[in-house]
XYZ file of C-alpha atoms in Angstrom:
408
model
C 28.123 52.431 -6.668
C 25.466 49.648 -5.910
C 25.795 48.963 -10.082
C 29.698 48.473 -9.239
C 29.757 46.372 -5.997
C 26.897 43.683 -7.107
C 29.562 42.015 -10.220
C 32.597 42.015 -7.685
C 29.964 40.383 -5.016
C 28.837 37.528 -7.205
C 32.220 37.153 -8.781
C 33.349 35.672 -5.609
C 31.606 32.814 -5.819
C 32.198 29.926 -8.425
C 29.406 27.658 -9.571
C 30.732 24.885 -7.542
C 30.732 27.071 -4.624
C 26.940 28.311 -5.287
C 25.864 24.227 -5.651
C 27.198 23.660 -2.372
C 25.329 26.887 -0.670
C 22.358 25.549 -2.175
C 23.132 21.919 -0.677
C 23.877 23.282 2.496
C 20.916 25.343 2.533
C 18.560 22.647 1.696
C 20.040 20.144 4.233
C 19.572 22.578 6.833
C 15.595 22.552 6.015
C 16.021 18.808 6.737
C 14.071 17.661 9.930
C 16.103 14.792 10.682
C 14.229 13.439 13.692
C 11.036 13.106 12.733
C 7.982 10.332 12.904
C 8.965 8.747 9.869
C 12.020 7.006 11.128
C 9.639 4.864 13.295
C 7.767 3.535 9.708
C 11.036 2.750 8.644
C 12.123 0.979 11.774
C 8.603 -1.252 11.742
C 8.894 -2.134 7.851
C 12.117 -3.123 8.581
C 11.439 -5.346 11.298
C 8.242 -6.832 9.245
C 11.069 -7.645 6.545
C 13.491 -9.527 8.681
C 10.593 -11.295 10.175
C 9.263 -12.163 6.392
C 12.451 -13.483 5.706
C 12.453 -15.768 8.965
C 9.083 -16.924 8.415
C 10.358 -17.740 4.464
C 12.839 -19.816 5.486
C 11.135 -22.147 7.491
C 10.023 -23.728 4.577
C 12.173 -22.230 1.380
C 15.326 -21.084 2.528
C 16.028 -20.257 -1.029
C 13.530 -18.035 -1.222
C 14.875 -16.870 1.839
C 17.628 -15.530 0.132
C 15.950 -14.343 -2.865
C 14.307 -11.973 -0.113
C 16.963 -10.661 1.169
C 18.423 -9.520 -2.036
C 15.190 -8.195 -2.667
C 15.385 -6.423 0.668
C 18.608 -4.557 -0.278
C 16.932 -3.649 -3.743
C 13.723 -2.411 -1.849
C 15.817 -0.477 0.618
C 17.860 1.413 -2.116
C 14.526 2.307 -3.885
C 13.333 3.725 -0.815
C 16.236 5.960 -0.345
C 16.056 7.069 -3.849
C 12.087 8.099 -2.956
C 13.476 9.894 -0.007
C 15.861 12.008 -1.376
C 14.114 14.758 -3.745
C 11.463 17.109 -2.416
C 7.951 15.689 -2.374
C 6.565 18.206 -4.863
C 7.364 16.279 -8.144
C 4.843 13.745 -6.647
C 2.267 16.145 -6.816
C 3.215 17.716 -10.089
C 3.080 14.504 -11.698
C 0.554 12.474 -10.269
C -1.786 12.250 -12.742
C 0.628 11.449 -15.360
C 1.559 8.712 -12.718
C -2.147 7.485 -12.515
C -2.466 7.596 -16.434
C 0.761 5.510 -16.534
C -0.516 3.164 -13.791
C -3.723 2.549 -15.871
C -2.496 1.733 -19.035
C -0.265 -0.624 -17.537
C -3.372 -2.440 -15.975
C -4.931 -2.045 -18.960
C -1.548 -3.662 -21.050
C -1.632 -6.714 -18.772
C -5.093 -7.560 -19.977
C -4.283 -7.501 -23.232
C -4.642 -11.001 -24.939
C -2.222 -10.790 -27.634
C 0.728 -9.832 -25.407
C 2.741 -12.849 -25.269
C 3.258 -14.841 -22.131
C 7.307 -14.312 -22.192
C 6.064 -10.977 -21.315
C 2.891 -11.228 -19.290
C 2.535 -14.177 -17.315
C -0.464 -15.999 -16.311
C -0.754 -17.691 -12.755
C -3.745 -19.410 -12.013
C -6.114 -17.648 -14.816
C -4.867 -14.119 -13.615
C -2.424 -11.667 -15.652
C -1.307 -9.493 -12.888
C 2.328 -9.473 -13.716
C 4.971 -8.152 -16.345
C 8.163 -10.207 -16.659
C 10.961 -7.674 -16.022
C 13.484 -10.470 -16.136
C 14.984 -9.789 -12.761
C 11.685 -9.901 -10.921
C 8.000 -9.938 -11.976
C 6.679 -6.138 -12.018
C 3.174 -6.300 -10.749
C 1.374 -2.544 -12.255
C -1.335 -2.750 -9.233
C 0.934 -2.369 -6.166
C 2.391 0.783 -7.953
C -0.599 2.111 -9.201
C -2.174 2.093 -5.554
C 0.454 4.829 -4.665
C 0.029 6.435 -7.964
C -4.035 6.427 -7.355
C -3.086 7.876 -3.939
C -0.898 10.779 -5.203
C -3.540 11.970 -7.676
C -6.094 11.908 -5.055
C -4.689 13.678 -2.717
C -3.518 16.811 -5.541
C -6.850 16.516 -6.149
C -8.209 17.199 -2.674
C -5.317 18.970 -1.896
C -6.592 23.262 -2.125
C -10.395 22.048 -2.878
C -13.617 21.856 -0.416
C -16.413 20.499 -3.027
C -15.751 17.433 -1.439
C -17.531 18.690 1.667
C -20.970 18.181 -0.751
C -22.063 14.899 -1.766
C -22.042 15.601 -5.189
C -18.353 16.979 -4.857
C -17.408 13.114 -4.039
C -18.235 12.125 -7.639
C -14.766 12.871 -9.185
C -12.795 10.851 -6.239
C -15.113 8.344 -7.060
C -14.045 8.043 -10.437
C -10.234 8.534 -9.272
C -11.125 5.224 -7.108
C -13.491 2.942 -9.282
C -11.166 3.088 -12.684
C -8.366 1.377 -11.519
C -10.312 -0.818 -9.157
C -12.426 -1.986 -12.129
C -9.490 -3.233 -14.434
C -7.658 -5.068 -10.873
C -10.806 -6.725 -10.334
C -11.049 -7.946 -14.054
C -7.343 -9.298 -14.099
C -8.745 -11.052 -11.390
C -7.199 -9.528 -8.169
C -10.073 -8.947 -5.759
C -8.306 -8.567 -2.772
C -6.182 -6.014 -4.240
C -9.014 -3.994 -5.782
C -10.826 -3.827 -2.335
C -7.392 -2.037 -0.665
C -8.717 1.110 -2.515
C -12.167 1.610 -0.676
C -10.463 1.920 2.365
C -7.872 4.473 1.349
C -10.431 6.494 -0.407
C -12.440 6.806 2.691
C -9.549 7.218 5.009
C -8.336 10.493 2.757
C -11.927 11.273 2.511
C -12.375 11.627 5.913
C -8.894 13.524 6.763
C -9.568 15.694 4.007
C -12.361 17.116 5.888
C -15.356 15.041 3.893
C -18.571 14.851 5.796
C -18.720 11.547 8.026
C -22.376 11.508 7.026
C -21.802 11.595 3.310
C -19.055 8.817 3.564
C -21.466 6.734 5.977
C -24.425 7.124 2.915
C -21.346 6.192 0.286
C -20.986 2.845 2.532
C -24.644 2.328 3.433
C -25.228 2.400 -0.756
C -22.380 0.205 -0.945
C -23.707 -2.677 1.466
C -27.122 -2.328 -0.358
C -25.579 -2.796 -3.585
C -23.015 -5.261 -2.524
C -25.485 -8.554 -3.683
C -26.186 -7.202 -6.862
C -22.616 -7.771 -7.816
C -21.929 -11.099 -6.562
C -23.270 -12.554 -10.437
C -20.111 -10.845 -12.398
C -17.601 -12.349 -9.934
C -15.627 -15.250 -11.401
C -16.635 -18.901 -10.203
C -13.334 -19.101 -7.893
C -14.707 -16.121 -6.299
C -18.006 -17.401 -5.429
C -16.957 -20.497 -4.809
C -14.617 -18.648 -2.257
C -16.999 -16.928 -0.662
C -19.473 -19.808 -0.254
C -16.438 -21.849 1.437
C -16.208 -19.544 4.104
C -19.883 -18.805 4.933
C -19.888 -22.972 5.249
C -16.907 -22.998 7.117
C -18.472 -20.549 9.677
C -21.560 -22.835 9.860
C -19.386 -25.529 10.500
C -20.193 -27.460 7.199
C -16.673 -29.391 6.115
C -17.741 -29.851 2.278
C -15.238 -27.611 0.885
C -12.683 -28.438 3.079
C -11.034 -30.679 0.010
C -11.779 -28.350 -2.280
C -11.722 -24.536 -2.826
C -11.814 -24.126 0.962
C -8.684 -26.349 1.391
C -5.933 -23.542 1.692
C -8.327 -21.530 4.183
C -8.581 -24.859 6.151
C -5.004 -25.658 6.285
C -4.249 -22.518 7.520
C -6.529 -22.481 10.449
C -5.042 -25.842 11.248
C -1.254 -24.584 11.354
C -2.522 -21.203 13.120
C -4.108 -23.471 15.693
C -1.085 -25.989 15.852
C 1.230 -23.008 17.006
C -0.466 -22.498 20.192
C 0.367 -19.796 22.483
C 4.306 -19.842 21.946
C 4.837 -21.698 18.485
C 6.311 -25.228 18.080
C 9.973 -23.983 16.783
C 11.326 -24.200 13.746
C 11.866 -27.896 12.786
C 8.615 -28.696 13.849
C 6.964 -25.844 12.082
C 8.515 -27.268 8.727
C 7.430 -30.779 9.213
C 3.557 -29.474 9.906
C 3.775 -27.452 6.677
C 5.080 -29.791 4.779
C 2.620 -32.698 5.557
C -0.289 -30.452 5.256
C 0.527 -29.136 2.235
C -0.155 -25.573 2.879
C -0.463 -24.061 -0.410
C 1.670 -20.463 -0.849
C 2.919 -20.947 2.679
C 5.882 -18.424 1.459
C 3.394 -15.937 -0.063
C -0.365 -15.646 1.032
C -0.062 -17.656 3.473
C 2.973 -16.434 5.398
C 0.912 -15.270 8.119
C -0.137 -18.844 9.104
C 4.059 -19.908 9.152
C 3.996 -17.403 11.715
C 1.482 -18.316 13.873
C 2.668 -22.164 13.620
C 6.367 -21.438 14.283
C 6.254 -18.602 17.018
C 2.515 -19.073 17.978
C 0.226 -16.571 19.114
C 2.856 -14.626 20.227
C 4.507 -14.120 16.853
C 1.032 -13.202 15.339
C 0.604 -10.450 18.006
C 4.198 -9.285 17.260
C 2.971 -8.947 13.695
C -0.133 -6.798 14.461
C 1.893 -4.886 16.971
C 4.487 -4.051 14.351
C 2.011 -3.283 11.621
C 0.192 -1.079 14.976
C 3.881 0.896 15.210
C 3.675 1.229 11.694
C 0.570 3.148 11.911
C 1.487 5.498 14.603
C 4.482 6.285 13.137
C 2.137 7.114 9.632
C -0.269 9.107 11.869
C 1.823 11.176 13.952
C 4.197 12.225 10.547
C 0.760 13.538 8.859
C -0.366 15.115 12.192
C 2.543 17.611 12.255
C 2.514 17.949 8.418
C 0.434 21.079 7.705
C 0.797 20.755 3.692
C -1.794 19.379 2.228
C -1.082 17.205 -0.318
C 1.843 15.662 2.234
C -0.486 14.914 4.525
C -3.069 13.057 2.627
C -0.534 10.851 0.804
C 1.016 9.612 4.789
C -2.818 8.889 5.226
C -3.470 7.241 2.156
C 0.303 5.389 2.372
C -0.921 4.271 6.309
C -4.656 2.803 5.064
C -2.816 0.905 2.483
C -0.756 -1.460 4.888
C -3.620 -1.856 7.246
C -5.731 -2.664 4.928
C -4.082 -5.044 3.297
C -2.623 -6.662 7.062
C -6.186 -6.870 7.558
C -7.496 -8.807 4.702
C -4.425 -11.138 4.777
C -4.414 -11.983 8.313
C -7.994 -12.068 8.329
C -8.513 -14.697 5.594
C -5.543 -16.583 6.927
C -7.748 -16.904 10.414
C -11.055 -17.840 8.856
C -12.650 -14.599 9.179
C -12.608 -13.061 5.364
C -12.256 -15.435 2.384
C -9.139 -16.270 0.512
C -8.394 -13.530 -1.993
C -4.399 -13.786 -2.626
C -3.453 -10.493 -1.050
C 0.074 -10.620 0.292
C 0.983 -9.720 3.600
C 3.343 -6.208 3.095
C 6.915 -6.531 3.755
C 6.464 -9.784 4.934
C 5.192 -12.353 2.107
C 7.950 -13.516 -0.562
C 7.913 -11.498 -3.653
C 10.054 -8.681 -5.565
C 6.913 -6.329 -6.706
C 5.169 -6.008 -3.295
C 8.307 -6.070 -1.377
C 9.952 -3.100 -3.337
C 7.145 -1.255 -4.015
C 5.895 -1.472 0.102
C 9.615 0.042 0.529
C 8.641 2.822 -1.746
C 5.832 3.787 0.102
C 8.029 4.100 2.978
C 10.464 5.846 1.450
C 7.499 8.479 0.447
C 6.759 8.874 4.131
C 10.120 9.201 5.097
C 10.349 12.223 2.671
C 7.229 13.793 3.789
C 8.968 13.453 7.510
C 12.328 14.799 6.423
C 10.953 18.292 4.972
C 10.610 21.244 7.376
C 7.218 23.519 6.972
C 7.945 26.437 4.593
C 7.256 29.858 6.422
C 4.766 30.593 3.698
C 2.780 27.267 3.560
C -0.776 27.182 4.084
C -1.417 26.348 8.143
C -5.254 26.003 7.827
C -4.993 22.963 5.661
C -8.710 20.905 5.558
C -9.989 23.104 8.603
C -13.513 23.910 7.427
C -16.585 25.794 9.130
C -19.959 23.880 10.108
C -21.489 26.888 8.680
C -20.956 25.822 5.311
C -23.773 24.675 2.947
C -24.374 21.287 1.768
C -25.422 20.025 -1.779
């Protein structure tokens, strides 16, 4: 009897109906109200702030940035739709692709029509409609790979268990330093530490690595490029009050601080800010130094608002990670949040004279298609994770370890 009724039951559903039922079941497992939307809101406000800041001196670039924002939003939407499990399955392949692209831009025989050097740096691949910076996507691929490695392991609770995560970190870092792009390379370190802490690594092991890094940092100084050494020297002399570099390698930083100070508390407005920036001849005012434009046009209030939006983004990201029990997804959100905060800290720090100039862009705000699109793809990843409900059989004790575990 059961053998006769089964075919009749299946026959009632056409392939189209089965597809609709599967789609309805998928949609029913989405958590539409989630903390990921906070990240989306903060990113959108920062992007609009960036367009307004760029329009202060470069209206043409501002219009292009608005078009790129539409492309970036579409990219984020595409990433948010499929289940994030594909990111885990392809994580190592994606990281290998990212590393190969980093090697590709360094090959000296690649024609300049494909890899466009700028100021001696080989970081961009010409895609005709925009330039693609492999290091931007490699940051996300690295997060995927590290999260996959840490997902169901606890070897990182031992000191020597940190070896593989460090290798995954330093390989792309080294290639990016060679480009050279020291600022982007340094972003990998706070991302690594944030993800390791979230994965349950022992704080004393992390502190030991930081201490070793601080002790060995001076040994790395001789391998830096000449202009990188000069920027560090310019910062040191600037802190001492010595102005010997203000017309040379310290020119950009000096002008940025001058314009930040000129903004005062409430700013000088659009017209006055445009004139100040023009006559001070601030280099890269629409790109690396866009925070100086914000502080000049909208004053300290504009600067604080920018930091507050990044703070709001961090809150949304950390809340998304906190309610997510799937190990891979939680680590990815923590990694993405760390990237945004690290880039913001480096960019604004170098603009106000606390850090050396590194060429780091301000996420969502600085002009550039590669930076904007990759940042929004990361936002799409966070929203993707926020939308997914937990499965009933999913592991619930992610990264919860006992203090009785033995150390190596």
